[in-house]
Short mmCIF file of C-alpha atoms and ligand atoms in Angstrom, two decimals:
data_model
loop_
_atom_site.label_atom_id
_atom_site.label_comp_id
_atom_site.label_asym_id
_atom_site.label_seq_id
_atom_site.Cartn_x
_atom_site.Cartn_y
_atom_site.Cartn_z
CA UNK F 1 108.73 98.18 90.91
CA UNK F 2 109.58 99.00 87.12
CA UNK F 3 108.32 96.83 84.52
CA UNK F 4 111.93 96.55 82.79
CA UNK F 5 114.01 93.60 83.76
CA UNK F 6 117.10 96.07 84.82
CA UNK F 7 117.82 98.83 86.40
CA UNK F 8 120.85 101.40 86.86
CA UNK F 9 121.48 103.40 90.02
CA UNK F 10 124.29 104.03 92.67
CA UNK F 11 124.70 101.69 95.41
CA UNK F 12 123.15 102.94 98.32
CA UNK F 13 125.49 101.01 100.91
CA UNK F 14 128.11 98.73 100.37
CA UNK F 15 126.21 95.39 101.21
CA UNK F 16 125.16 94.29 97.64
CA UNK F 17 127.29 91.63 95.99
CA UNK F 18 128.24 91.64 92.30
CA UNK F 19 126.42 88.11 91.25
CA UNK F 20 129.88 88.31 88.39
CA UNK F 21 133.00 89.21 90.36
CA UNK F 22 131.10 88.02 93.56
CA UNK F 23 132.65 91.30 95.00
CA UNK F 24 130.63 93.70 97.14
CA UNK F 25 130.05 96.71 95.71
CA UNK F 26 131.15 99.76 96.77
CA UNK F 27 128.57 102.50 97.98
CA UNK F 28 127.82 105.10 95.44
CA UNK F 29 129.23 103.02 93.46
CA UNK F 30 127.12 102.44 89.60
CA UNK F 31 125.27 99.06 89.67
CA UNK F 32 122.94 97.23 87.40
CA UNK F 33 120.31 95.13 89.00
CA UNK F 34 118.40 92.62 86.93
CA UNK F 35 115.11 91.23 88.35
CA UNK F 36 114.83 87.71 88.60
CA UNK F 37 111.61 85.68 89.70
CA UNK F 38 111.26 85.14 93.17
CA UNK F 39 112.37 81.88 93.88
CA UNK F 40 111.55 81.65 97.45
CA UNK F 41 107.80 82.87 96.28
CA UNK F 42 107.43 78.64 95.78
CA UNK F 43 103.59 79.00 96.81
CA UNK F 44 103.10 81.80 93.56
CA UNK F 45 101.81 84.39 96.28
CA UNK F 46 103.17 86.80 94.04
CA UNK F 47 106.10 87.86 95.57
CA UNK F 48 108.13 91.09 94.15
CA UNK F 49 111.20 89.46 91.83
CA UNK F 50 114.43 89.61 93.34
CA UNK F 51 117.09 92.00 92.56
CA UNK F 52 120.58 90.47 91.35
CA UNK F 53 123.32 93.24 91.06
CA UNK F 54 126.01 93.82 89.16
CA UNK F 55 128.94 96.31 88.59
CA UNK F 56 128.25 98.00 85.28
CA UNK F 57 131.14 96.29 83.51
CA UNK F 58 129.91 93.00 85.27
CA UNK F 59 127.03 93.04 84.21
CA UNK F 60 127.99 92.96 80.40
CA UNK F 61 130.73 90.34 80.62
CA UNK F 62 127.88 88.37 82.14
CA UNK F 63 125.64 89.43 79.09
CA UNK F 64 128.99 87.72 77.11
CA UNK F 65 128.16 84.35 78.84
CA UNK F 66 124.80 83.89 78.63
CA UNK F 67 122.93 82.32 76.21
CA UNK F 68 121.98 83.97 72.58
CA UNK F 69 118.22 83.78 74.21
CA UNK F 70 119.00 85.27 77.32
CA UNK F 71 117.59 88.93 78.57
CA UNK F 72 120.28 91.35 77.69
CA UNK F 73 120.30 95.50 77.10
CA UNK F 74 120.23 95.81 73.80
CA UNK F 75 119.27 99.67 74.01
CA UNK F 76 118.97 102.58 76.17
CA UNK F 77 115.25 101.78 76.63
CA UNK F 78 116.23 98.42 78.20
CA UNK F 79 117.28 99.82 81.51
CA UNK F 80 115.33 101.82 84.13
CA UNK F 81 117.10 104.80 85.68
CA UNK F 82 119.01 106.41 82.51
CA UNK F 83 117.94 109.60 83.02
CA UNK F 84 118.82 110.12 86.85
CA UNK F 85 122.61 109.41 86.18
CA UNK F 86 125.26 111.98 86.17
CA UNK F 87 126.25 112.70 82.49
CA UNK F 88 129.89 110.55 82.14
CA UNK F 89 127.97 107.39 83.82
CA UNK F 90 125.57 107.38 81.09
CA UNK F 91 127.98 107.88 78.86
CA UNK F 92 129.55 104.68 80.58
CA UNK F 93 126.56 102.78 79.95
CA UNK F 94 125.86 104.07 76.61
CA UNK F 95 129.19 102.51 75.75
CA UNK F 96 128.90 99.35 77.28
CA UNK F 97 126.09 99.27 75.32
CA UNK F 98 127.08 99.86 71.80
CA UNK F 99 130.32 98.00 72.60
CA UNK F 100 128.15 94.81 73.47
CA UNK F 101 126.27 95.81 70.22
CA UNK F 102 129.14 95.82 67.66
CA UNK F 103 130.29 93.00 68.70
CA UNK F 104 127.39 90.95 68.73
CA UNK F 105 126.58 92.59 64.95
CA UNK F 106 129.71 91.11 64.28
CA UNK F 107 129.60 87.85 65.30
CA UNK F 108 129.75 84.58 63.30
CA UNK F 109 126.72 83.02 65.12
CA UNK F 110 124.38 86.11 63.82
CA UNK F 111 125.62 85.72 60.28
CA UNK F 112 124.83 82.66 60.54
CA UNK F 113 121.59 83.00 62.18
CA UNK F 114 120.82 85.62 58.77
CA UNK F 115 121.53 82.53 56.31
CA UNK F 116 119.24 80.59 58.06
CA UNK F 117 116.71 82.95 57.82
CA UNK F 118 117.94 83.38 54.25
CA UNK F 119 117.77 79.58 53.56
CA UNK F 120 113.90 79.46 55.11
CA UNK F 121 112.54 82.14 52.91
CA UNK F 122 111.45 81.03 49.31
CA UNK F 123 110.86 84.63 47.57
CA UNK F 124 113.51 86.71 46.14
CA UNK F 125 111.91 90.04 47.57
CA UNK F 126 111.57 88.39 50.52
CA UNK F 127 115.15 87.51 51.10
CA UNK F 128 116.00 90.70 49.66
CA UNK F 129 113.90 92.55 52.90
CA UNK F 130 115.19 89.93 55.13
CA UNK F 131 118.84 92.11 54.67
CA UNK F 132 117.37 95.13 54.10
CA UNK F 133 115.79 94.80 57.70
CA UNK F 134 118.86 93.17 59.33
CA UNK F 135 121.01 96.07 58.23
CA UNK F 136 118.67 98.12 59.70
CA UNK F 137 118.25 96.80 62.72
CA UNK F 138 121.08 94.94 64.04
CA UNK F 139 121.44 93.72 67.14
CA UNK F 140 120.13 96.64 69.17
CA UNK F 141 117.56 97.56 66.69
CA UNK F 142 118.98 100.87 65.63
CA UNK F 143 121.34 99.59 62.76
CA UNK F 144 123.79 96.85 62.05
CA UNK F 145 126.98 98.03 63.78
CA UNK F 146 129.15 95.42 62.60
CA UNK F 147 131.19 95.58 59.30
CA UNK F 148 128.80 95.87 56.21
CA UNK F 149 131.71 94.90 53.80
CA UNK F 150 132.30 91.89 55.40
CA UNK F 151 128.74 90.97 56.02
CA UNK F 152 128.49 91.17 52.20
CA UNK F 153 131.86 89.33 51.23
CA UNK F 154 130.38 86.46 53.21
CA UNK F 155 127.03 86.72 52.22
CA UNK F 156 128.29 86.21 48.11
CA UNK F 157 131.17 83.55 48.46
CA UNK F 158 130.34 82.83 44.96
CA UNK F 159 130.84 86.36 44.05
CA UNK F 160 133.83 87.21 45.83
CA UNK F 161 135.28 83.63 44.87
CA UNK F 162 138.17 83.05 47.34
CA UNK F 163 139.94 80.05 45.81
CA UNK F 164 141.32 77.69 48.09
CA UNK F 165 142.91 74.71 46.86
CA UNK F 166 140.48 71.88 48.35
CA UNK F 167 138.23 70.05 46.99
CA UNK F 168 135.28 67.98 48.99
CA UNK F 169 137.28 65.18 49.04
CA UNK F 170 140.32 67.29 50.44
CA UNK F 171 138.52 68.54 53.15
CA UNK F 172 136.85 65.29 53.94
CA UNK F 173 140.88 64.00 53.99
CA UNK F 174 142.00 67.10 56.50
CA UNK F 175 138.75 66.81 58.58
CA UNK F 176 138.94 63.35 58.99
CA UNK F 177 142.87 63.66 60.64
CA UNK F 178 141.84 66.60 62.67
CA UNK F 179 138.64 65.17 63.93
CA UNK F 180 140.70 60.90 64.70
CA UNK F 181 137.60 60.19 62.29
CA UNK F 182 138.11 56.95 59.71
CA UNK F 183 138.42 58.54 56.55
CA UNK F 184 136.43 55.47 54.61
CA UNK F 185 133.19 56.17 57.19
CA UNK F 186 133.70 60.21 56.43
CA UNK F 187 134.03 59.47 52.65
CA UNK F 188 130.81 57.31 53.21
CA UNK F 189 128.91 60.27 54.64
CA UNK F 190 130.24 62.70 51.85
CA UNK F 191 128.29 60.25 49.36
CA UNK F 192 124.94 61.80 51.14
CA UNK F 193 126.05 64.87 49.13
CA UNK F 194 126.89 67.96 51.82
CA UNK F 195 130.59 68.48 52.74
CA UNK F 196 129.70 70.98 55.07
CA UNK F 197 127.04 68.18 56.91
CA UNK F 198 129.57 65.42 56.61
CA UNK F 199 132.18 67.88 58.56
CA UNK F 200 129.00 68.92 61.22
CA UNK F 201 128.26 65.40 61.52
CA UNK F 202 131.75 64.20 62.48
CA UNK F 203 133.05 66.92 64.65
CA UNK F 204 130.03 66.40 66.93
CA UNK F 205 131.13 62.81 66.99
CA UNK F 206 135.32 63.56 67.33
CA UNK F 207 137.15 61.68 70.16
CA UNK F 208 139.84 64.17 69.58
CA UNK F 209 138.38 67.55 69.55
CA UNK F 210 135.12 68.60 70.76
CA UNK F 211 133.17 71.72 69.65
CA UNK F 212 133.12 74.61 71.51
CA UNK F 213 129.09 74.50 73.19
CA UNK F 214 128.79 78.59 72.84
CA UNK F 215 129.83 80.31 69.18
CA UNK F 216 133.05 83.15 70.06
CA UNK F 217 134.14 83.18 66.51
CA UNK F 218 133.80 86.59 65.25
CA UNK F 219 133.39 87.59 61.18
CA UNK F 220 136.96 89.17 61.49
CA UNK F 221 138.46 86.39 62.78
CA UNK F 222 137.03 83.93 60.51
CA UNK F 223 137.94 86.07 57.71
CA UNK F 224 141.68 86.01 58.78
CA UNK F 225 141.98 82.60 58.57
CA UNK F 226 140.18 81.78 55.25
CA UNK F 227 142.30 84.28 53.80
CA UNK F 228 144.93 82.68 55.33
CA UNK F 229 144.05 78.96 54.20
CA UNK F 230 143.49 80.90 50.39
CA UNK F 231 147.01 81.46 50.53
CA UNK F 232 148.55 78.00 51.17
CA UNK F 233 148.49 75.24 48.73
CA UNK F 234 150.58 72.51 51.01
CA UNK F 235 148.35 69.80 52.83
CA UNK F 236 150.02 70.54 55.93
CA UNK F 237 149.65 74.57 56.30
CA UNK F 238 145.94 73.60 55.28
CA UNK F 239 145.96 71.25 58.24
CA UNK F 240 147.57 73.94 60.65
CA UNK F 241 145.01 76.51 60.09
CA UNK F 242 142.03 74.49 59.99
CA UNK F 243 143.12 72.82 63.28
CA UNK F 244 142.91 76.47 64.39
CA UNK F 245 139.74 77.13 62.98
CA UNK F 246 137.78 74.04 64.40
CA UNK F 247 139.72 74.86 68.23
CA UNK F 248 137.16 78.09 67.74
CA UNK F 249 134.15 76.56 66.62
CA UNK F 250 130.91 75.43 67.37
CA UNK F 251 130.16 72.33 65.04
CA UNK F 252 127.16 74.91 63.08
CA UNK F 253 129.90 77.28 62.98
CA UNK F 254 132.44 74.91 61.24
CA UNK F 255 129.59 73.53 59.35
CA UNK F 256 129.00 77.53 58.13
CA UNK F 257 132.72 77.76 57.56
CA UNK F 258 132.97 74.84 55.55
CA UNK F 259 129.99 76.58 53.15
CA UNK F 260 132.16 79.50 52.61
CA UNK F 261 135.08 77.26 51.86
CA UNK F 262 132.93 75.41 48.87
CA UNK F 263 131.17 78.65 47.91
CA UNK F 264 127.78 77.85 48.74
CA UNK F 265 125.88 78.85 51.54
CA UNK F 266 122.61 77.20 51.16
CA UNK F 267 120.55 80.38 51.27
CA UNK F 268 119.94 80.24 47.76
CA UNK F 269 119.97 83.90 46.87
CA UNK F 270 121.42 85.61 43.67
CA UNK F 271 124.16 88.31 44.58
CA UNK F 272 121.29 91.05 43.09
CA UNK F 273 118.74 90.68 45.81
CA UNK F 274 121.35 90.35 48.63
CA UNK F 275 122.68 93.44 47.15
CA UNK F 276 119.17 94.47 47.01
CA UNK F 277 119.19 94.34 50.86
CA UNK F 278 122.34 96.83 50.42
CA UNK F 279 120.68 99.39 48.78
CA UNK F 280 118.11 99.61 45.49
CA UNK F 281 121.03 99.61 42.94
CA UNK F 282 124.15 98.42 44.56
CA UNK F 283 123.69 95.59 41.95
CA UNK F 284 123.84 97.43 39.44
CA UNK F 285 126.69 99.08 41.06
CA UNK F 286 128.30 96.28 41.47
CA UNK F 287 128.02 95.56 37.69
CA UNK F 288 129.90 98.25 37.01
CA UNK F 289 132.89 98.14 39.30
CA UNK F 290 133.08 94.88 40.02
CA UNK F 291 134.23 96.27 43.51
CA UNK F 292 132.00 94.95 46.19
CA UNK F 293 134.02 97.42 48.75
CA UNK F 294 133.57 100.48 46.33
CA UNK F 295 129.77 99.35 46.38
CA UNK F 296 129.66 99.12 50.43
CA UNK F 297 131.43 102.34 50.55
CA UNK F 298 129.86 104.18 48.21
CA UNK F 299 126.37 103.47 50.08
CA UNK F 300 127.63 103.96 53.26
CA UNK F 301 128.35 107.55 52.26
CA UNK F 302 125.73 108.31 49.83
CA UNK F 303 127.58 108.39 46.52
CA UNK F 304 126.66 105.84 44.98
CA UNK F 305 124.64 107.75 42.32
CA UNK F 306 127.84 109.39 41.37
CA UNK F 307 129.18 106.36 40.29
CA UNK F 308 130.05 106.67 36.53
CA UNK F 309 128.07 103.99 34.66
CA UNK F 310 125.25 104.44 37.19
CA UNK F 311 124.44 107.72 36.52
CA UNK F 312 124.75 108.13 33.23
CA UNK F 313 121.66 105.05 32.84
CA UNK F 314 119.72 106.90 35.38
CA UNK F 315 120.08 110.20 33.26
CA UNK F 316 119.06 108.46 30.04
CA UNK F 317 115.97 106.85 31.65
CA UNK F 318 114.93 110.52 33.49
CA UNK F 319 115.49 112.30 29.80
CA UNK F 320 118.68 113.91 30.85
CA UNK F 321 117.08 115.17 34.48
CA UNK F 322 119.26 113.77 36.98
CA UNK F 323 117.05 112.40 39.85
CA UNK F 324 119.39 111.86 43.24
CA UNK F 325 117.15 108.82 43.66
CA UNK F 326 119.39 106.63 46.04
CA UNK F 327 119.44 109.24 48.03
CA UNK F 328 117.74 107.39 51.11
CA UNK F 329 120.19 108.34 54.00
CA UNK F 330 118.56 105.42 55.98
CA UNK F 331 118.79 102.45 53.30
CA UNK F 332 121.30 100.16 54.22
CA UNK F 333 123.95 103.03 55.86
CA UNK F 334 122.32 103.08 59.38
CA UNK F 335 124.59 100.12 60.17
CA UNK F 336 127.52 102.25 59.00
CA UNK F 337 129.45 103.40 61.83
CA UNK F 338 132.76 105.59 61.56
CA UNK F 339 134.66 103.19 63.11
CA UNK F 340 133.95 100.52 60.37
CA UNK F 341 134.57 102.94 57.66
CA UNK F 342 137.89 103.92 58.96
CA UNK F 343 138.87 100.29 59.61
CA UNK F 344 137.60 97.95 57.00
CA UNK F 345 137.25 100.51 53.72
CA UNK F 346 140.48 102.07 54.19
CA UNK F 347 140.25 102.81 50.46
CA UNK F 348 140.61 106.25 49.43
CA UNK F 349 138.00 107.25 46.69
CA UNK F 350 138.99 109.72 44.27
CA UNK F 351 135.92 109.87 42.94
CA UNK F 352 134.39 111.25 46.56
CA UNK F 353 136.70 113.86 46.55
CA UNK F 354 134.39 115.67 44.46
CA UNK F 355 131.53 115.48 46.33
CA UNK F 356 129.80 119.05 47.82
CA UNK F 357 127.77 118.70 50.96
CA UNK F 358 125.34 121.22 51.14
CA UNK F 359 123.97 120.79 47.44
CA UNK F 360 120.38 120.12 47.02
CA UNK F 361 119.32 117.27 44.75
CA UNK F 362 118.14 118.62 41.85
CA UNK F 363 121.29 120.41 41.54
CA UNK F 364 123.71 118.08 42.78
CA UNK F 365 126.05 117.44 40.83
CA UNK F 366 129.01 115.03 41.04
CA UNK F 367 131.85 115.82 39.87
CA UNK F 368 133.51 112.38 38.69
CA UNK F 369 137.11 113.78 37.78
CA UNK F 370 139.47 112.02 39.52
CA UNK F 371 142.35 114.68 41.32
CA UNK F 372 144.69 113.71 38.18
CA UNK F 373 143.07 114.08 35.06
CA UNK F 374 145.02 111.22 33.49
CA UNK F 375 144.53 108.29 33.89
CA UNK F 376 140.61 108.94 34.53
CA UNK F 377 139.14 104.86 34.28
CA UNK F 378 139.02 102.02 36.56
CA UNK F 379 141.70 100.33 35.33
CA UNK F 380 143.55 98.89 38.49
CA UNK F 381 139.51 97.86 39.85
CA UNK F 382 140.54 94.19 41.83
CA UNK F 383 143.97 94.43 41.42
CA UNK F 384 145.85 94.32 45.10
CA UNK F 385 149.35 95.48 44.16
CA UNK F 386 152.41 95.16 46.15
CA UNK F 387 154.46 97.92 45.33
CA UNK F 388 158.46 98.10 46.28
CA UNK F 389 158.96 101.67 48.03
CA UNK F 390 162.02 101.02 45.94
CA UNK F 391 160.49 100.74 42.88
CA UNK F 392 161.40 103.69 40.43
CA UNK F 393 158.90 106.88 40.57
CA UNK F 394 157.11 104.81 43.43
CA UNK F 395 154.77 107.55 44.46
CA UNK F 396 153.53 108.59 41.44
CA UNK F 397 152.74 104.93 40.42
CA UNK F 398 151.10 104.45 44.09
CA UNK F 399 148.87 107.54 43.27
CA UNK F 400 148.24 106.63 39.72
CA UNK F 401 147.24 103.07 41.34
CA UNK F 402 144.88 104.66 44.03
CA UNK F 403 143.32 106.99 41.42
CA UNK F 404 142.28 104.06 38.98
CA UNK F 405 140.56 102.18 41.73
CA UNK F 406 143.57 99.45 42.43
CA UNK F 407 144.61 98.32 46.05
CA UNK F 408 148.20 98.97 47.27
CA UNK F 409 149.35 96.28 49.93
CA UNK F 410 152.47 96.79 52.59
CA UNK F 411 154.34 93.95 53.38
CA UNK F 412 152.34 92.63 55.71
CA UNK F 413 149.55 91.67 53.48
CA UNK F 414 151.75 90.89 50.52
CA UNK F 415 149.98 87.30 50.73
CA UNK F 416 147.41 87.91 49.57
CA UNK F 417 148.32 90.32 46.11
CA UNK F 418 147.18 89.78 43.03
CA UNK F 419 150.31 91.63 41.80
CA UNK F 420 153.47 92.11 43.12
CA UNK F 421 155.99 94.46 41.28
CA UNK F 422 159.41 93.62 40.84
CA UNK F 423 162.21 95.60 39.38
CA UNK F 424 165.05 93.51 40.12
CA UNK F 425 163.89 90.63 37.97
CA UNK F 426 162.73 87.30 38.40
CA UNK F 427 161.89 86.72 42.78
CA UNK F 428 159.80 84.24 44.65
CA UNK F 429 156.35 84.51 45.78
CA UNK F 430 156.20 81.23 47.88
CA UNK F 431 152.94 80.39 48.24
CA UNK F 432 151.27 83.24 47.17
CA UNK F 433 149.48 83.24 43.82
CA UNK F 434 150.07 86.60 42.72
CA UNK F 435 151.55 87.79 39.39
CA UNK F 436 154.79 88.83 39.07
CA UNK F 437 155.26 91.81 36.91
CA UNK F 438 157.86 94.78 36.24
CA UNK F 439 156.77 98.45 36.63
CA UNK F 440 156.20 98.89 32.74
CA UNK F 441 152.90 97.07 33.64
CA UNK F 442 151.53 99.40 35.19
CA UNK F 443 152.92 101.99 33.22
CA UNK F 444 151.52 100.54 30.12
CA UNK F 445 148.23 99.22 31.65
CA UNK F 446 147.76 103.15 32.36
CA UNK F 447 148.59 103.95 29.09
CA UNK F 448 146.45 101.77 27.20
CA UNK F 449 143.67 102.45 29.95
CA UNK F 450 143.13 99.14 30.38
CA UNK F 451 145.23 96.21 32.13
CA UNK F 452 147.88 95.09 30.20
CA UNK F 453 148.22 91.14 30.09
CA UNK F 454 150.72 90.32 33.66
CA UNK F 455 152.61 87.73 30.99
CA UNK F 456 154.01 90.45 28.91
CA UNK F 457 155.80 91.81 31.40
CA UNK F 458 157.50 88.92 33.51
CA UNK F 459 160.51 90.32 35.16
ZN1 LIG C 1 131.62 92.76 89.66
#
């Protein structure tokens, strides 16, 4: 008997039953068994555990259902019999695997399992290593697989500062229709001082809805909706999605959510040492561009020393020798995967398109020209601009845009601009808050080099 709690192999007949589908499983078929005590061993004789099986895929959607404390495979190392597969069926496992890993990395109930670990540590450093290690780590102890940017957007509400049109008292108002809760006894509870409790506290006791008992709300999905519920102003749209929201959450979730909403997590920790758990000077990154996504990136792919304002400091302080000092391939990147660069920092970065593999430290050198030499500064940095295809020398302004660090949006995130160009004069944004501004604003923010004010150049 093996001293790990499962083990993959190929069904020798075609008697054992998947304990998921409650299907037998074919012979040859591949099956994880997990061990289980011996409950017929009632006299502790010390029976051998019993063998549950499973179908591969089985046993994984099983993982899905049990508990956050329950025995899962987290790694390779987790499961006897790895190395007598034929190649593709590891592969198959290997996959399951990492699949099951992503998504618990990014799931709502581990972020918020990381502020509470956040909230219970009093040190600075200390909270600084507590994300260092998590982004090592992860859920399967090789690395965070999840999405880093995101992690970090949620981590620094106050940073990021999503506005979204409610006050305590407004949320109190919506919660208190959504939950059939008397608004007078909510408004009582709110006098205790935490929105986010008063919320917890009432949708735990709601006639109408009840919380969901196991957390499925993932990071991406809660991140639609606040973005979402940013957009809208109206009491009723603010109803609609929250409704939605609550349908999906466990009360700590909503109670989490709600924190987000008002900017203030509980964890207590200044964006420098959560950046800290980034990387040793994404914060001072961050100073610089103002661009947490730049700053994600940037470590993710080990550039961030060629940031401009970064390096030149670090030369100064080294009398003029440039040291490549965050160089540390295994700070903060292990969690990055390709798939999360590709999807979440979609970005491109002029300034990477400089960069020379190969080059040893000393002699790196990066080369910070962007691919058109004018204009060379961050000028668009923040700025999500909705660009017309129609608009007049379109893809010249859409490169000028991407080559001074500005965001171009289609028309299916147009909500949530900062700046939408119009030619044809004056248009409406509904409920968006975004600027309104002709193309000469970006042709004169370029030419000044710095943004021109949005109000000088109403359509
Ligand atoms: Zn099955």
């Amino acid at each position: 008997m093996t001293e790990l709690a499962f083990t993959v192999n190929y069904a020798i007949s075609a008697r054992s039953l998947c304990r998921h589908c409650r299907k037998y499983i074919d012979k040859k078929a591949l099956r994880i068994g997990q061990s289980v005590p011996n409950y017929y061993d009632e006299d502790n004789r010390g029976w051998d555990d019993l063998t549950y099986w499973y179908h591969a895929t089985c046993m994984f959607k099983k993982f899905d259902e049990d508990k956050p404390r329950d025995k899962k495979i987290k790694c390779p190392d987790d499961v006897f019999g790895m190395g007598y597969l034929k190649k593709d069926d590891r592969k198959t496992i290997l996959k399951l695997i990492s699949d099951a890993n992503v998504k618990a990395d990014n799931s709502f109930r581990q972020f918020r399992c990381l502020c509470a670990k956040l909230s219970d540590e009093d040190t600075s450093a200390g909270k600084t290593a507590i994300v260092s290690d998590f982004l090592k780590t992860g859920n399967g102890g090789t690395g965070f697989k999840g999405d880093v940017c995101l992690l970090m957007k949620f981590l620094l509400p106050d940073v990021v500062n999503i506005v979204y049109n409610l006050t305590d008292k407004d949320l109190v108002k919506l919660f208190s229709q959504i939950f059939g809760t008397n608004l007078k006894a909510m408004e009582e509870d709110l006098e205790q001082g935490d929105v986010s409790e008063t919320v917890r506290v009432c949708f735990d006791k709601s006639k109408t809805v009840t919380p969901l008992k196991k957390s499925v709300l993932t990071l991406q999905e809660a991140d639609d909706l606040l973005t979402s519920l940013s957009c809208v102003a109206k009491e009723g749209e603010q109803y609609k999605l929250l409704t939605k929201l609550v349908a999906r959450c466990t009360s700590n979730d909503l109670m989490m959510v709600v924190r987000l909403i008002t900017h203030d997590l509980g964890i207590n920790a200044k964006a420098k040492y959560i950046l800290g758990g980034l990387h040793p000077d994404a914060y001072k990154a961050f100073q610089v561009s103002q661009n947490l996504k730049d700053v994600v990136e940037r470590v993710q792919s080990n550039t961030l020393h060629c940031m401009p304002g970064l390096k030149e400091e670090k030369t100064d302080k080294k009398t003029g020798h440039h040291h490549n000092k965050s160089d540390d391939p295994k700070q903060g990147t292990s969690g990055s995967s390709d798939s999360m660069n590709a999807d979440v920092c979609k970005k491109t970065l002029v300034k990477r398109t400089g960069e020379d593999e190969g080059q040893t430290a000393s002699t790196k050198k990066c080369k910070t020209e962007p691919s058109v030499s004018f204009p060379p500064s961050k000028i668009f940095t923040g700025c999500k601009i909705f660009l017309p295809v129609a608009t007049d020398k379109f893809k010249e302004l859409k490169q000028y845009i991407i080559d001074c660090d500005g965001e171009i949006l289609d028309e299916t995130s147009k909500g949530t601009a900062t700046h939408i160009v119009s030619s044809k004069g004056k248009i409406r944004t509904g409920v968006s808050k975004a600027k309104v501004v002709t193309p000469d604003w970006l042709w004169q923010s370029i030419k000044r080099k710095q943004l021109a004010s949005a109000k000088e150049f109403k359509p």
